[in-house]
């Protein structure tokens, strides 16, 4: 499965307080993606998944930052030439 975010993609959390576990959602025009752990799993499983997801997203952001900086540097070099 692939998911390609767009500028219109809305990333949000469905927070049910202490009644049900939260759900991460990505919505856009014509699509909806939810990310969660089955409610029947232990709270420890939910926490481990959320921590792994957060760590991976932090790494993704760092990689995007490096890539974007390189793209901007390449553009500046090309424009200066």
PDB file of C-alpha atoms in Angstrom:
ATOM      1  CA  UNK A   1       0.000   0.000   0.000  1.00  0.00           C
ATOM      2  CA  UNK A   2       1.184   3.530  -0.745  1.00  0.00           C
ATOM      3  CA  UNK A   3      -0.075   6.829   0.552  1.00  0.00           C
ATOM      4  CA  UNK A   4       0.920  10.107  -1.044  1.00  0.00           C
ATOM      5  CA  UNK A   5       0.098  13.193   0.984  1.00  0.00           C
ATOM      6  CA  UNK A   6      -0.886  16.379  -0.792  1.00  0.00           C
ATOM      7  CA  UNK A   7      -0.994  19.983   0.396  1.00  0.00           C
ATOM      8  CA  UNK A   8      -4.693  19.451   1.157  1.00  0.00           C
ATOM      9  CA  UNK A   9      -4.075  16.350   3.312  1.00  0.00           C
ATOM     10  CA  UNK A  10      -5.415  16.892   6.802  1.00  0.00           C
ATOM     11  CA  UNK A  11      -3.544  14.987   9.524  1.00  0.00           C
ATOM     12  CA  UNK A  12      -5.378  14.779  12.828  1.00  0.00           C
ATOM     13  CA  UNK A  13      -6.097  12.644  15.883  1.00  0.00           C
ATOM     14  CA  UNK A  14      -9.440  11.267  16.988  1.00  0.00           C
ATOM     15  CA  UNK A  15      -9.069  11.498  20.773  1.00  0.00           C
ATOM     16  CA  UNK A  16     -11.655   9.579  22.790  1.00  0.00           C
ATOM     17  CA  UNK A  17     -10.191  10.454  26.162  1.00  0.00           C
ATOM     18  CA  UNK A  18      -9.988   7.460  28.481  1.00  0.00           C
ATOM     19  CA  UNK A  19     -12.906   5.595  26.869  1.00  0.00           C
ATOM     20  CA  UNK A  20     -11.177   4.294  23.689  1.00  0.00           C
ATOM     21  CA  UNK A  21      -7.653   4.467  22.273  1.00  0.00           C
ATOM     22  CA  UNK A  22      -6.911   7.371  19.910  1.00  0.00           C
ATOM     23  CA  UNK A  23      -6.791   7.014  16.139  1.00  0.00           C
ATOM     24  CA  UNK A  24      -4.419   8.885  13.827  1.00  0.00           C
ATOM     25  CA  UNK A  25      -6.190   9.967  10.635  1.00  0.00           C
ATOM     26  CA  UNK A  26      -5.146  11.377   7.284  1.00  0.00           C
ATOM     27  CA  UNK A  27      -7.947  12.818   5.203  1.00  0.00           C
ATOM     28  CA  UNK A  28      -8.123  14.450   1.831  1.00  0.00           C
ATOM     29  CA  UNK A  29     -10.322  14.856  -1.188  1.00  0.00           C
ATOM     30  CA  UNK A  30     -11.548  11.346  -1.968  1.00  0.00           C
ATOM     31  CA  UNK A  31      -9.505   9.416   0.611  1.00  0.00           C
ATOM     32  CA  UNK A  32      -9.357   8.611   4.300  1.00  0.00           C
ATOM     33  CA  UNK A  33      -6.633   6.662   6.096  1.00  0.00           C
ATOM     34  CA  UNK A  34      -6.716   5.710   9.759  1.00  0.00           C
ATOM     35  CA  UNK A  35      -3.793   4.340  11.756  1.00  0.00           C
ATOM     36  CA  UNK A  36      -4.287   2.624  15.074  1.00  0.00           C
ATOM     37  CA  UNK A  37      -3.823  -0.585  17.005  1.00  0.00           C
ATOM     38  CA  UNK A  38      -6.751  -2.933  17.560  1.00  0.00           C
ATOM     39  CA  UNK A  39      -8.615  -1.846  20.670  1.00  0.00           C
ATOM     40  CA  UNK A  40      -8.331  -5.398  22.045  1.00  0.00           C
ATOM     41  CA  UNK A  41      -4.523  -5.065  22.328  1.00  0.00           C
ATOM     42  CA  UNK A  42      -2.936  -4.069  25.625  1.00  0.00           C
ATOM     43  CA  UNK A  43      -2.248  -0.432  26.500  1.00  0.00           C
ATOM     44  CA  UNK A  44       1.466  -1.332  26.405  1.00  0.00           C
ATOM     45  CA  UNK A  45       1.077  -2.425  22.756  1.00  0.00           C
ATOM     46  CA  UNK A  46      -0.642   0.861  21.907  1.00  0.00           C
ATOM     47  CA  UNK A  47       2.088   2.852  23.648  1.00  0.00           C
ATOM     48  CA  UNK A  48       4.901   0.906  21.946  1.00  0.00           C
ATOM     49  CA  UNK A  49       3.306   1.428  18.531  1.00  0.00           C
ATOM     50  CA  UNK A  50       2.794   5.154  19.140  1.00  0.00           C
ATOM     51  CA  UNK A  51       6.396   5.556  20.321  1.00  0.00           C
ATOM     52  CA  UNK A  52       7.704   3.702  17.259  1.00  0.00           C
ATOM     53  CA  UNK A  53       5.502   5.803  14.990  1.00  0.00           C
ATOM     54  CA  UNK A  54       6.701   9.045  16.617  1.00  0.00           C
ATOM     55  CA  UNK A  55      10.365   8.027  16.348  1.00  0.00           C
ATOM     56  CA  UNK A  56       9.975   7.090  12.695  1.00  0.00           C
ATOM     57  CA  UNK A  57       8.090  10.288  11.832  1.00  0.00           C
ATOM     58  CA  UNK A  58      10.823  12.317  13.564  1.00  0.00           C
ATOM     59  CA  UNK A  59      13.389  10.549  11.369  1.00  0.00           C
ATOM     60  CA  UNK A  60      11.248  11.197   8.289  1.00  0.00           C
ATOM     61  CA  UNK A  61      11.073  14.912   9.133  1.00  0.00           C
ATOM     62  CA  UNK A  62      14.856  15.083   9.572  1.00  0.00           C
ATOM     63  CA  UNK A  63      15.361  13.362   6.205  1.00  0.00           C
ATOM     64  CA  UNK A  64      12.909  15.749   4.505  1.00  0.00           C
ATOM     65  CA  UNK A  65      14.697  18.721   6.086  1.00  0.00           C
ATOM     66  CA  UNK A  66      18.067  17.490   4.731  1.00  0.00           C
ATOM     67  CA  UNK A  67      16.603  16.811   1.294  1.00  0.00           C
ATOM     68  CA  UNK A  68      14.799  20.186   1.133  1.00  0.00           C
ATOM     69  CA  UNK A  69      17.947  22.071   2.186  1.00  0.00           C
ATOM     70  CA  UNK A  70      19.934  20.309  -0.554  1.00  0.00           C
ATOM     71  CA  UNK A  71      17.249  21.136  -3.131  1.00  0.00           C
ATOM     72  CA  UNK A  72      17.281  24.799  -2.130  1.00  0.00           C
ATOM     73  CA  UNK A  73      21.101  24.871  -2.266  1.00  0.00           C
ATOM     74  CA  UNK A  74      21.054  23.281  -5.737  1.00  0.00           C
ATOM     75  CA  UNK A  75      18.461  25.822  -6.907  1.00  0.00           C
ATOM     76  CA  UNK A  76      20.534  28.727  -5.526  1.00  0.00           C
ATOM     77  CA  UNK A  77      23.684  27.387  -7.226  1.00  0.00           C
ATOM     78  CA  UNK A  78      21.848  26.968 -10.530  1.00  0.00           C
ATOM     79  CA  UNK A  79      20.407  30.497 -10.318  1.00  0.00           C
ATOM     80  CA  UNK A  80      23.827  31.984  -9.508  1.00  0.00           C
ATOM     81  CA  UNK A  81      25.436  30.319 -12.530  1.00  0.00           C
TER      82      UNK A  81
END
